[in-house]
CSV table of C-alpha atoms and ligand atoms in Angstrom, one decimal:
chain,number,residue,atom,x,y,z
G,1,UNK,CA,5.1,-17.9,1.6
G,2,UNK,CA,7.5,-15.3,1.2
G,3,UNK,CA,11.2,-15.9,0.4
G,4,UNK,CA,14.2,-13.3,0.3
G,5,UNK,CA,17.6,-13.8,-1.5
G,6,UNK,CA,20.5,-11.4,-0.5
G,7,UNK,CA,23.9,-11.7,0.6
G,8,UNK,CA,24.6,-8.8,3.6
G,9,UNK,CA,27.6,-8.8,5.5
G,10,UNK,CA,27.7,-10.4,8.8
G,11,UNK,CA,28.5,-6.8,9.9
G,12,UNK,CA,25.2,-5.2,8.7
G,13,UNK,CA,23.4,-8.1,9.4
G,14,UNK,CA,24.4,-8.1,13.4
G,15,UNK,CA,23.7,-4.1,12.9
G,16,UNK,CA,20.2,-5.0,11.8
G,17,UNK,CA,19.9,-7.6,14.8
G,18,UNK,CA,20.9,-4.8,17.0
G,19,UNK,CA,18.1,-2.6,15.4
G,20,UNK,CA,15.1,-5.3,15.5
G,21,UNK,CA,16.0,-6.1,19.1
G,22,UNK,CA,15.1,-2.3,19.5
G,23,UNK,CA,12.0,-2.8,17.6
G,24,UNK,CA,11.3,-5.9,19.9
G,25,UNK,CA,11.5,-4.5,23.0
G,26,UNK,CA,10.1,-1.5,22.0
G,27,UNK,CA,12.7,1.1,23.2
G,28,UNK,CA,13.3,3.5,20.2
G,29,UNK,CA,11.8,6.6,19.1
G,30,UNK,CA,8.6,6.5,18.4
G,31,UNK,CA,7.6,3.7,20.1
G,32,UNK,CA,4.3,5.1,21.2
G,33,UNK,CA,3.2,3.9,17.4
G,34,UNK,CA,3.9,0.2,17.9
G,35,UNK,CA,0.3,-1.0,17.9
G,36,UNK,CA,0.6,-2.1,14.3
G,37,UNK,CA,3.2,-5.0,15.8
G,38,UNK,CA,0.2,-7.4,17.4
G,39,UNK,CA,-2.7,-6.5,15.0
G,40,UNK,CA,-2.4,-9.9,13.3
G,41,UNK,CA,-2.1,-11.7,16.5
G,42,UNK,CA,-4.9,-9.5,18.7
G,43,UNK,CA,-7.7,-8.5,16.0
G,44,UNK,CA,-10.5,-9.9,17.9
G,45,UNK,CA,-13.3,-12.1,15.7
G,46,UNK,CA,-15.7,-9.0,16.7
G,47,UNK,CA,-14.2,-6.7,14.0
G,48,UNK,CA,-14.3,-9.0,11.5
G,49,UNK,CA,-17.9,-9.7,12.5
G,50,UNK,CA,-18.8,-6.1,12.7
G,51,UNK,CA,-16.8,-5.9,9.2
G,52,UNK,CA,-18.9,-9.0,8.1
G,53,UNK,CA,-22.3,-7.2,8.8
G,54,UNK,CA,-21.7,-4.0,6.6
G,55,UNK,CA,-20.9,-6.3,4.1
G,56,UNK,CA,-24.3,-8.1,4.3
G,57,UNK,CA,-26.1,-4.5,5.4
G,58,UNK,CA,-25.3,-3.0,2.3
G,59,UNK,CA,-25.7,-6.2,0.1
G,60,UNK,CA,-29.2,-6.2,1.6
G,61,UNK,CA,-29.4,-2.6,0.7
G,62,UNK,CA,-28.4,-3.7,-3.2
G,63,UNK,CA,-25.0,-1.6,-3.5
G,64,UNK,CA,-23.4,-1.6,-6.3
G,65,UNK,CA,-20.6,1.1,-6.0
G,66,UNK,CA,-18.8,1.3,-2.9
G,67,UNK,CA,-16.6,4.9,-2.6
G,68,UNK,CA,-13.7,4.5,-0.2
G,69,UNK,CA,-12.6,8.3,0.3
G,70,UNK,CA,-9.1,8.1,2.1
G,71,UNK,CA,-5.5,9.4,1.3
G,72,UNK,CA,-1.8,8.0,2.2
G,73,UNK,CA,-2.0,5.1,4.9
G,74,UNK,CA,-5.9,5.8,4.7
G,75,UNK,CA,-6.0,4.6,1.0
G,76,UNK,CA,-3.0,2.7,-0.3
G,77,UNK,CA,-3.1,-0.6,1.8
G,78,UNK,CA,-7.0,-1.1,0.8
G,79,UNK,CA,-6.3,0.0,-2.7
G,80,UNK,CA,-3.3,-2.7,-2.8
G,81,UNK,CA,-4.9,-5.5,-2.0
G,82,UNK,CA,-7.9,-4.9,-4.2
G,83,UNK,CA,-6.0,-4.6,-7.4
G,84,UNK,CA,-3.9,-7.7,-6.7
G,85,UNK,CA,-6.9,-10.0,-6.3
G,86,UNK,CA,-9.0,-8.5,-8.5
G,87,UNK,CA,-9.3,-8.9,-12.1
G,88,UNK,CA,-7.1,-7.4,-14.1
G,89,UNK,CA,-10.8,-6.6,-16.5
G,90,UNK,CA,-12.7,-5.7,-13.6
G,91,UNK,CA,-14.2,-2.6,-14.3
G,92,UNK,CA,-15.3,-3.9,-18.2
G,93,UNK,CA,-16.8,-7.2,-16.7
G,94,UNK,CA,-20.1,-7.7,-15.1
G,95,UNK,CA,-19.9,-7.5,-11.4
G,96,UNK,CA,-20.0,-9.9,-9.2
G,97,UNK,CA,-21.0,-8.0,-6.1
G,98,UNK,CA,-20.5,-4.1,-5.3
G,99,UNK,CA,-17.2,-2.3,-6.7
G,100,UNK,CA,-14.8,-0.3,-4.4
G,101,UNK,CA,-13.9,2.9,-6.2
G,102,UNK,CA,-11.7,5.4,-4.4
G,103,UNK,CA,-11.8,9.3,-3.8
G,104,UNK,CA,-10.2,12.1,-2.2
G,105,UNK,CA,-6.6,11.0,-3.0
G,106,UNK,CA,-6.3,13.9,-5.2
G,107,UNK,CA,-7.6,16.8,-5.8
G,108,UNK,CA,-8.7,17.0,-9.5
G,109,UNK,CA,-11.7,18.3,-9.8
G,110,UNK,CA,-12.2,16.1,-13.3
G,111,UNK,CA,-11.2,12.9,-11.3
G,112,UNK,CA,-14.5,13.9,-8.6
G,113,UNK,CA,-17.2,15.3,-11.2
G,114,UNK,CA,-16.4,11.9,-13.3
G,115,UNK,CA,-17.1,10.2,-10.1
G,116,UNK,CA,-20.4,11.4,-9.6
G,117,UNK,CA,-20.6,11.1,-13.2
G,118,UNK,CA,-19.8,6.9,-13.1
G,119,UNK,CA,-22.0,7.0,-9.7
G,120,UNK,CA,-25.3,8.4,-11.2
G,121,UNK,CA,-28.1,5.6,-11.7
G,122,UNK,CA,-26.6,3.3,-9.5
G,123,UNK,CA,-26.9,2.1,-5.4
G,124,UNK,CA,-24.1,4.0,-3.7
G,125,UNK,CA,-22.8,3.6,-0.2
G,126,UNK,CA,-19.4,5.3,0.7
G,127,UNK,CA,-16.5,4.5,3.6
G,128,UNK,CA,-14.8,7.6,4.6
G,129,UNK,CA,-11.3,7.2,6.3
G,130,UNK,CA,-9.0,9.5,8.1
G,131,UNK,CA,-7.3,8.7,11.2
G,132,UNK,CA,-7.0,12.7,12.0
G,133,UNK,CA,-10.4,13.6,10.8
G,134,UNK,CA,-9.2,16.5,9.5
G,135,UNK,CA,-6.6,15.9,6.5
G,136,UNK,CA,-7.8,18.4,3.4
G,137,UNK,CA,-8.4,15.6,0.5
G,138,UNK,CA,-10.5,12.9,1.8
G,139,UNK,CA,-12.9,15.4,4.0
G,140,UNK,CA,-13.6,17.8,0.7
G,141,UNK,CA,-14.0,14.3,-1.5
G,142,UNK,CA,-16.8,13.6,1.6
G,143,UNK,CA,-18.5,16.7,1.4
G,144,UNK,CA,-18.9,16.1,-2.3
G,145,UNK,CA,-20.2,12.0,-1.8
G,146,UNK,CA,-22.3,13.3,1.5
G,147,UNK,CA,-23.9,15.5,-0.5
G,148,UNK,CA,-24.6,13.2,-3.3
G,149,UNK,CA,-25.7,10.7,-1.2
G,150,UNK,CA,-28.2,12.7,0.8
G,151,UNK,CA,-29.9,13.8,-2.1
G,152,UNK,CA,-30.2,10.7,-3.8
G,153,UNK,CA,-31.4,8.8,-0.5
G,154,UNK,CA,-32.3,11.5,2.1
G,155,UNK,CA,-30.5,12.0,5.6
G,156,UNK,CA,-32.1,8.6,6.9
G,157,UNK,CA,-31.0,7.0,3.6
G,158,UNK,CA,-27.4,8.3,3.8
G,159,UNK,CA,-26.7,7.2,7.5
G,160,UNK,CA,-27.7,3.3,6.5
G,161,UNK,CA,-25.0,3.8,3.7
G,162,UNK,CA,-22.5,6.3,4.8
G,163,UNK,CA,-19.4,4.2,7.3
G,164,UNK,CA,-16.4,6.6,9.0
G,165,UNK,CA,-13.0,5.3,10.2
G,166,UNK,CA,-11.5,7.3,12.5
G,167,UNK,CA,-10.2,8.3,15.6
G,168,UNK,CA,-12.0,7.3,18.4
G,169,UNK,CA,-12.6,10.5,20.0
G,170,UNK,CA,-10.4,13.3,18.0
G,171,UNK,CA,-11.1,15.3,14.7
G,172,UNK,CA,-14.1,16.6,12.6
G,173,UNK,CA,-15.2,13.3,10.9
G,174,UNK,CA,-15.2,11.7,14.3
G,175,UNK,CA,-17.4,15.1,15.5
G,176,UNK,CA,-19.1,14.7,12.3
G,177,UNK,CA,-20.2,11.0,12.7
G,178,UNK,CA,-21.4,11.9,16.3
G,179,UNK,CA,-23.6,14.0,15.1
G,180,UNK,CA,-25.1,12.4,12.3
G,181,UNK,CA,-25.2,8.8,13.8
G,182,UNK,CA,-22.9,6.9,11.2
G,183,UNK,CA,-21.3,3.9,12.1
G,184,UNK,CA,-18.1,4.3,12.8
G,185,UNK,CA,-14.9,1.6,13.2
G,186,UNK,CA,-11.4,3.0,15.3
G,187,UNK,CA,-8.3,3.3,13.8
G,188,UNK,CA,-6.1,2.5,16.9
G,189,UNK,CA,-4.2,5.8,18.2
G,190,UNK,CA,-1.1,3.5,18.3
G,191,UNK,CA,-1.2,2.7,14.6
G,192,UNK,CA,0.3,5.5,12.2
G,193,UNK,CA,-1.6,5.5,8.9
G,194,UNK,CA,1.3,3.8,6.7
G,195,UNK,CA,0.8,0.4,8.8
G,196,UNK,CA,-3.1,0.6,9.4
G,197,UNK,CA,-3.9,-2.0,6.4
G,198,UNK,CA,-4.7,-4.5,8.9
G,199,UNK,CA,-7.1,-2.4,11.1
G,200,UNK,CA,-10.1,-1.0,9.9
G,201,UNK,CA,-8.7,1.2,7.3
G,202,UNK,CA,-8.0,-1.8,4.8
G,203,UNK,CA,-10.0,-4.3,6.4
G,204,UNK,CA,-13.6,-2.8,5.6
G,205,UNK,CA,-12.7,-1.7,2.0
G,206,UNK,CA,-11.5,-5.1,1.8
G,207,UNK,CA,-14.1,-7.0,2.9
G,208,UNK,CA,-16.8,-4.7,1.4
G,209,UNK,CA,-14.7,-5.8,-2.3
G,210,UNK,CA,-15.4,-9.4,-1.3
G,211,UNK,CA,-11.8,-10.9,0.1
G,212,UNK,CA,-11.5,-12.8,2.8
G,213,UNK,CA,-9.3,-10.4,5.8
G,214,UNK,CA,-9.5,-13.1,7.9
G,215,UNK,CA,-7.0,-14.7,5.8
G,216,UNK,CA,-5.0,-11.3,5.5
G,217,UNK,CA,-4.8,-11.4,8.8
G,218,UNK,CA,-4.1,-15.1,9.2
G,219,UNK,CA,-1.4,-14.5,6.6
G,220,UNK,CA,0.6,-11.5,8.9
G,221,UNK,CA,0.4,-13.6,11.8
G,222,UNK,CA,2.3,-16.1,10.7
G,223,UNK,CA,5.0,-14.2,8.9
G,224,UNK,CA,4.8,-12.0,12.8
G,225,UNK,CA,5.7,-15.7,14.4
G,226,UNK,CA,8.9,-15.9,11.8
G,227,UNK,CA,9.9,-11.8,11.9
G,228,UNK,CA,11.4,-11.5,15.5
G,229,UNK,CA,13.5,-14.6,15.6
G,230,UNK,CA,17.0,-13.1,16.7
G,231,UNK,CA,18.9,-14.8,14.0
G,232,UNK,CA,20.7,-14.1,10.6
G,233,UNK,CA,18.4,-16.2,8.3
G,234,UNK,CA,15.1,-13.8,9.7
G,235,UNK,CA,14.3,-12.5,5.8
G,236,UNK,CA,13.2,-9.2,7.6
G,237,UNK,CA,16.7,-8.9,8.9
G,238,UNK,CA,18.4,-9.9,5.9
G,239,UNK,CA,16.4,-7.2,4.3
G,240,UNK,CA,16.9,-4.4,6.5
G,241,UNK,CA,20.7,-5.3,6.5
G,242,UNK,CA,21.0,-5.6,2.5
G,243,UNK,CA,19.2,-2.3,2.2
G,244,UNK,CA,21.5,-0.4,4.8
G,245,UNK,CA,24.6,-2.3,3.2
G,246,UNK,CA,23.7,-0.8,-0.5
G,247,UNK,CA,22.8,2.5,1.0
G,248,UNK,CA,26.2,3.1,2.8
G,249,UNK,CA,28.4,1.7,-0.9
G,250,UNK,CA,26.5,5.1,-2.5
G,251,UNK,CA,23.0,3.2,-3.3
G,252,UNK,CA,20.6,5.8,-2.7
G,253,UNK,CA,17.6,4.5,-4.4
G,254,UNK,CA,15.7,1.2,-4.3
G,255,UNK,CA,13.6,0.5,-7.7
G,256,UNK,CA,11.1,-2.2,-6.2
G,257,UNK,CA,10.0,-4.2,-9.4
G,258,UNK,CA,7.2,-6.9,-10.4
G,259,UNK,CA,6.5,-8.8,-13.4
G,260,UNK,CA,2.9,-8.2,-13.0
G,261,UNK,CA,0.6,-5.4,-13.3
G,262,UNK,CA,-1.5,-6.4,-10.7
G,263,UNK,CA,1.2,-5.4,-8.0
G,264,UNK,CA,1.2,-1.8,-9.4
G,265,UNK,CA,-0.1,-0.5,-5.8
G,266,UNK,CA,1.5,-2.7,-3.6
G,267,UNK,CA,4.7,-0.9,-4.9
G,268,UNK,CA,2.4,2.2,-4.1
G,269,UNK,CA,1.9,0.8,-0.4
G,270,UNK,CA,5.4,0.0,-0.1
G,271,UNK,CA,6.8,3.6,-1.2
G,272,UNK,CA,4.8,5.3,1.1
G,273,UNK,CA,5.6,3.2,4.0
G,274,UNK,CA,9.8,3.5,3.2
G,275,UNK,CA,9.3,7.1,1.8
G,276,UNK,CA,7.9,8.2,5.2
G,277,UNK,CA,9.3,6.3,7.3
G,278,UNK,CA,12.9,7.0,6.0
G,279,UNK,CA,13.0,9.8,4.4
G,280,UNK,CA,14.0,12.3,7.1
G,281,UNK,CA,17.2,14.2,8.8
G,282,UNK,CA,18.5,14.6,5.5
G,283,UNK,CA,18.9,10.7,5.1
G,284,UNK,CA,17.0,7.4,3.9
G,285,UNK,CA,16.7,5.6,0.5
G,286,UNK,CA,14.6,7.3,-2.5
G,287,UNK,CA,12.2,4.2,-2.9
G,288,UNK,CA,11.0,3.5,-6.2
G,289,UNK,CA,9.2,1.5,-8.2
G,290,UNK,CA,8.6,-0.2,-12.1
G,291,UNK,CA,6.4,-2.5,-13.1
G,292,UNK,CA,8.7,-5.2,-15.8
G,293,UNK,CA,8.5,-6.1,-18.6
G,294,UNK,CA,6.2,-2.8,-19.5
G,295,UNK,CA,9.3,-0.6,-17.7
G,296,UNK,CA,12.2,-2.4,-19.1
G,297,UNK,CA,11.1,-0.6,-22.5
G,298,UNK,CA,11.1,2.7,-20.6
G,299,UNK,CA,13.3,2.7,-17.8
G,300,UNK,CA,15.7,-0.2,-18.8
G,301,UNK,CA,17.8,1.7,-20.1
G,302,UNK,CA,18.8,4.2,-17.1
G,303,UNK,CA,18.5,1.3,-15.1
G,304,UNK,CA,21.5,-0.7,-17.0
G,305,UNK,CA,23.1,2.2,-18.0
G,306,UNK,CA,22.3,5.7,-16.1
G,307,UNK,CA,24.0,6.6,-13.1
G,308,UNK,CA,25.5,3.9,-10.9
G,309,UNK,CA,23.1,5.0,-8.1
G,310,UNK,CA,20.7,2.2,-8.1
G,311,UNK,CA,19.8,-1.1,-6.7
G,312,UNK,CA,16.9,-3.3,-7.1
G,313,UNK,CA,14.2,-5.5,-5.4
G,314,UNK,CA,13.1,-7.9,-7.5
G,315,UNK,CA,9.5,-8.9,-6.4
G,316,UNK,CA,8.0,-12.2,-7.9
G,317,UNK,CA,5.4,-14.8,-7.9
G,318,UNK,CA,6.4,-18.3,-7.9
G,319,UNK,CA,2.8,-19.5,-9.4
G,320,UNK,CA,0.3,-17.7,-11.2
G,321,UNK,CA,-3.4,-18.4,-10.6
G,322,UNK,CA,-4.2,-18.9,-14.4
G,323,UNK,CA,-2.8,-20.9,-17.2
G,324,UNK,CA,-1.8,-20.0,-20.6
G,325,UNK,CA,0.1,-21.6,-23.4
G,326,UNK,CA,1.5,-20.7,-26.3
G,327,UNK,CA,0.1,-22.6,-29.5
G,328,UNK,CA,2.2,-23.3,-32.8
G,329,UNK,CA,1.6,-21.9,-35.7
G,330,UNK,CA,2.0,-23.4,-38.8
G,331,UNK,CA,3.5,-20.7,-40.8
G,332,UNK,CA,5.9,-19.5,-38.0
G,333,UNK,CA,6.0,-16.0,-39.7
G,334,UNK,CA,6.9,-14.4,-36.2
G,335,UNK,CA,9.6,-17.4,-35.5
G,336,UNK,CA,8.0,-18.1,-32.2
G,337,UNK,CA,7.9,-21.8,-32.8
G,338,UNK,CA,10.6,-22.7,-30.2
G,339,UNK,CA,8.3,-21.3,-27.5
G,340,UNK,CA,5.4,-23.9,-28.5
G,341,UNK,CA,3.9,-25.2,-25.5
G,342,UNK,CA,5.7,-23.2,-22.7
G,343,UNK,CA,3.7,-21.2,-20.0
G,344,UNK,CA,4.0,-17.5,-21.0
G,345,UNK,CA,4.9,-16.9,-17.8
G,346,UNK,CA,7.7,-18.8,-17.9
G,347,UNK,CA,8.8,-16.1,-20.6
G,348,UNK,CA,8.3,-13.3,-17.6
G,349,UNK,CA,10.1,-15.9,-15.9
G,350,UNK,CA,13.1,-15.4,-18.6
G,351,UNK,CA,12.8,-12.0,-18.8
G,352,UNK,CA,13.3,-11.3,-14.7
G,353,UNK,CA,16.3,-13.7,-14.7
G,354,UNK,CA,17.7,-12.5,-17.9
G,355,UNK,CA,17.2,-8.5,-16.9
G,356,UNK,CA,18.4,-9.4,-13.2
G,357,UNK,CA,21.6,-10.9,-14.8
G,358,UNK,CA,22.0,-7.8,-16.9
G,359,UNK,CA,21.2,-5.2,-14.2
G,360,UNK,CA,24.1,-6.9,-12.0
G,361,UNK,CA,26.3,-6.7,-14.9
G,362,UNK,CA,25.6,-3.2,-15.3
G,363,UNK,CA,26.6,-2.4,-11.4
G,364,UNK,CA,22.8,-2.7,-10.2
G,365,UNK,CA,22.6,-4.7,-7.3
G,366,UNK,CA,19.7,-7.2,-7.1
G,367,UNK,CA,17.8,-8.4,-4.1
G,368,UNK,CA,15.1,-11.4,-4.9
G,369,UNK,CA,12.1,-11.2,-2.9
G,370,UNK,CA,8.8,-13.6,-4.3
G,371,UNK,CA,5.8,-14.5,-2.9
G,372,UNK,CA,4.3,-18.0,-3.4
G,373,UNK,CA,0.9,-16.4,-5.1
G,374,UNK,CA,-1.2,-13.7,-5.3
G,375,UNK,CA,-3.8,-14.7,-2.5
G,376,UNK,CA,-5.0,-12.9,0.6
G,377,UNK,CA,-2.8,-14.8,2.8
G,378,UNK,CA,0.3,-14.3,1.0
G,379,UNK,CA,-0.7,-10.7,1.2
G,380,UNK,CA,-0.9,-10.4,4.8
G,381,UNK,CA,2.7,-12.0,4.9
G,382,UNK,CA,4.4,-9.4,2.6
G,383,UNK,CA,2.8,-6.5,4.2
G,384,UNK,CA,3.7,-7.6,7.7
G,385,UNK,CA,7.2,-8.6,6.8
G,386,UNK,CA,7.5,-5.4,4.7
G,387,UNK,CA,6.6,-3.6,7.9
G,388,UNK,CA,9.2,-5.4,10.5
G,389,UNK,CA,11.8,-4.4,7.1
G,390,UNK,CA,10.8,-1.0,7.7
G,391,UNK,CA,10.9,-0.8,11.2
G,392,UNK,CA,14.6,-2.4,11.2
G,393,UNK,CA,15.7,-0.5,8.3
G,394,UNK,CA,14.7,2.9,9.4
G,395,UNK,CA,16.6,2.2,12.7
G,396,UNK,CA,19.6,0.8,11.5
G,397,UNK,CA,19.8,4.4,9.8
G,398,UNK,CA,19.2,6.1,12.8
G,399,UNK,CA,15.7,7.4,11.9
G,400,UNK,CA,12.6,7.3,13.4
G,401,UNK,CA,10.4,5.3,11.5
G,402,UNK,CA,6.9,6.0,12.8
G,403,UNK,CA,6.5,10.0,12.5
G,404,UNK,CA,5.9,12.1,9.5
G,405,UNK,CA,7.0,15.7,10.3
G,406,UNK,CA,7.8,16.7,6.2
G,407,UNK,CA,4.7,16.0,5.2
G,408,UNK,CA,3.0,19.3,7.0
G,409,UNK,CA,5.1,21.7,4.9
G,410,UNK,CA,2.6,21.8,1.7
G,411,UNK,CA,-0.3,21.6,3.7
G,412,UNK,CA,0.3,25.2,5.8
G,413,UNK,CA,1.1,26.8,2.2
G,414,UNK,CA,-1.6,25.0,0.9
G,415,UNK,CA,-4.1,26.8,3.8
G,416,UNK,CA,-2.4,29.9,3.2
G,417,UNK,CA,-3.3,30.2,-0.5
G,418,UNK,CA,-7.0,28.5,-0.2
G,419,UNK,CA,-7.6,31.4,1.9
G,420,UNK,CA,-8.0,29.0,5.7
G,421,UNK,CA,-8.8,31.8,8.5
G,422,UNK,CA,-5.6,31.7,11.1
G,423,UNK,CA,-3.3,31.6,7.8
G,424,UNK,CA,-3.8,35.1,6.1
G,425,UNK,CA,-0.2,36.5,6.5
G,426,UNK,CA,1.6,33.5,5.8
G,427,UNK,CA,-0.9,33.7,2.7
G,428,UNK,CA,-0.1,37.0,1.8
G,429,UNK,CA,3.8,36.5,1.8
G,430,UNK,CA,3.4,33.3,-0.4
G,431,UNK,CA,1.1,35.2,-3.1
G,432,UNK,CA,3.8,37.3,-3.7
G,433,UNK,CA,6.3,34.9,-4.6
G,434,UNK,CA,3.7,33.2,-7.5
R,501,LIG,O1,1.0,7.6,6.9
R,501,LIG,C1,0.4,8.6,7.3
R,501,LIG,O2,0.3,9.0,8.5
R,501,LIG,C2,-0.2,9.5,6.2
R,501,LIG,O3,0.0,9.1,5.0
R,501,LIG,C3,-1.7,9.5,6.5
R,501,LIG,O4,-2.2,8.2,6.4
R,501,LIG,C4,-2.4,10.5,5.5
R,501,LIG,O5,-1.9,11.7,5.5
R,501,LIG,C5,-3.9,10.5,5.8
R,501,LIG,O6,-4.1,11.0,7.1
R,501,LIG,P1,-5.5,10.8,7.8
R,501,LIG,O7,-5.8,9.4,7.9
R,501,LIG,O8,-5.4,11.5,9.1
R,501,LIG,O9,-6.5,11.5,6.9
């Protein structure tokens, strides 16, 4: 269960009403990408049944190391939910069935050749995702695990162990997959990359890492029976109108902080579904992220103290899935004594209430946002309600929230200086300028 705790306006709040009755009846812009709205409700048992048997292909086939090659809203939601229910040790303890590593979310060249380094003497299958077939990162990380592959297990051998997600008629990988007879799963063409987790994009990584996505899913449908109800105590409301409240008083950024490492890429998820959905028309809130108590002894002290531009979402986990006490000690050298017996998460406990106290002090507004544990369906509820947040958000700031048009910028000057036929002038004007 999610739970929110902010204070808007009744003036923002019916401003975010306004705003999710445009996301409801889907007359705003962009509402040609409003497919992600009933994929918890519609996903039929097929998919998770066609997810189901690459799961048991490749166990059959004795995988061990699963490489998810994706970028953006092709990578982040799969690589979310795998941190947060794995183990925090995961890659020094034995494993319990194959690992999901990920590629072509960068281009470092170290980051790849240590890859194939890591990959060398064990089973390998890979998932490639890109909804356009065509985005730079993920397709050169696929010629480099194609290539692998095929050598290792021939081309028979790779197309038993090589799965695309894609478009379903549209762009090279889809073209590619054609051609070479992978199995391929659709990423809906009404679903923008930065709310596919629940379609194939996260659900086969998922899956493949051994979580349940039917409980994912379960977990987004109810919070999508709770996020539509037209009234002020709808948390999705309250957040968009809290947000858009703190952004017109001369907020500008949102630091989105946990209390636990495991939620590092959730924040990830969550930046790059505000960031792009936002950030446009020269408006929209910076989002950022910390990870506390790590952060407060790095970015603590801007936070209290730094310029008054700030507020914060406090993101929490009412019960943690492990147990650990602290012992006495006889000697009490280190004075910890008086803490003998507590959880030490009731110390994190402390520490969030005792820096959110402080922050507010210090002019940093605080919104309080928890979860009830880390659990697939927990999950599925603080992506879908983070999504309806988004949606309301970005339309109470007179945005739309489903297109992307900033990000092309770096890739034509990119093109240009790799040389891409069709971009030699532009190439030739930006070379002079290094
Ligand atoms: O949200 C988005 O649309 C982007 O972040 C894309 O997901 C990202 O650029 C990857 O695109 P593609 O799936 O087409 O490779």
């Amino acid at each position: 269960m999610i739970k929110l705790t902010a204070n808007p306006s009744e003036k923002y709040l019916d401003k975010a009403l306004e705003a999710l009755d445009v996301l409801a009846n889907e007359n705003g812009p962009g509402n040609d990408f409003l497919g992600w709205k009933k994929l918890p409700t519609e996903t039929p048992e097929s998919l998770f049944e066609e997810c189901d048997e690459v799961v048991a292909n490749w166990k059959n086939l004795g995988v061990e190391v699963v490489v998810a090659i994706g970028i953006g809203g092709s990578y982040l939601g799969a690589k979310a939910t795998i941190e947060a229910l794995s183990h925090n040790f995961e890659a020094y303890m034995p494993a319990k069935g194959p690992r999901v590593v990920f590629a072509g979310h960068n281009l470092s060249e170290d980051y790849h050749a240590e890859l194939l380094e890591y990959l060398e003497g064990k089973s390998v299958a890979a998932v490639v995702i890109s909804k356009s077939g065509t985005t730079t990162e993920p397709a050169l990380a696929f010629r480099i695990i194609k290539s692998y592959i095929e050598a290792k297990y021939g081309k028979e051998g790779a197309r038993e162990r090589i799965v695309a997600v894609t478009d379903a008629a549209r762009g090279a990988l889809k073209t590619m997959s054609n051609d070479e007879g992978y199995k391929t799963f659709v990423i809906p063409d009404d679903v923008g990359g930065r709310f596919s987790v629940l379609t194939p994009v996260g659900l086969i990584p998922i899956a493949l890492a051994g979580y349940d996505i039917r409980a994912l899913v379960k977990g987004a449908a109810a919070m999508a029976a709770k996020c539509y109800e037209r009234n002020h105590d709808n948390i999705a409301v309250r957040y968009a109108a809290i947000r858009n409240e703190y952004y017109d008083g001369g907020k500008s950024i949102e630091l989105l902080v946990n209390y636990n490492p495991k939620l590092h890429s959730i924040s990830e998820w969550w930046k790059q579904l505000y960031g792009e959905s936002e950030g446009k028309d020269g408006k929209g809130i910076f989002p950022a992220s910390a990870t506390f108590t790590t952060d407060l002894h790095s970015l603590g002290q801007y936070v209290q103290d730094g310029q008054r531009i700030l507020f914060e979402t406090m993101f929490s986990v009412e019960k943690t899935n492990k147990s650990l006490t602290i012992g006495s000690d006889a000697q009490n050298l280190d004075g910890l004594n008086y803490l003998t017996g507590k959880h030490l998460e009731y110390c994190n406990q402390m520490a969030e209430a005792g820096s959110r106290l402080s922050h507010m002090d210090g002019g940093v507004p605080c919104i309080s946002l928890s979860m009830e544990k880390i659990d697939e369906y927990n999950l599925g509820e603080l992506f879908y309600f983070f999504e309806v947040g988004c949606g309301v958000s970005a339309y109470m700031l007179g945005v739309n929230p489903f297109d992307q048009p900033g990000v092309e910028g770096y890739k034509k000057n990119m093109f240009a200086l790799l040389g891409k036929p069709g971009f030699e002038a532009q190439g030739e004007e930006l070379r002079k300028r290094l």
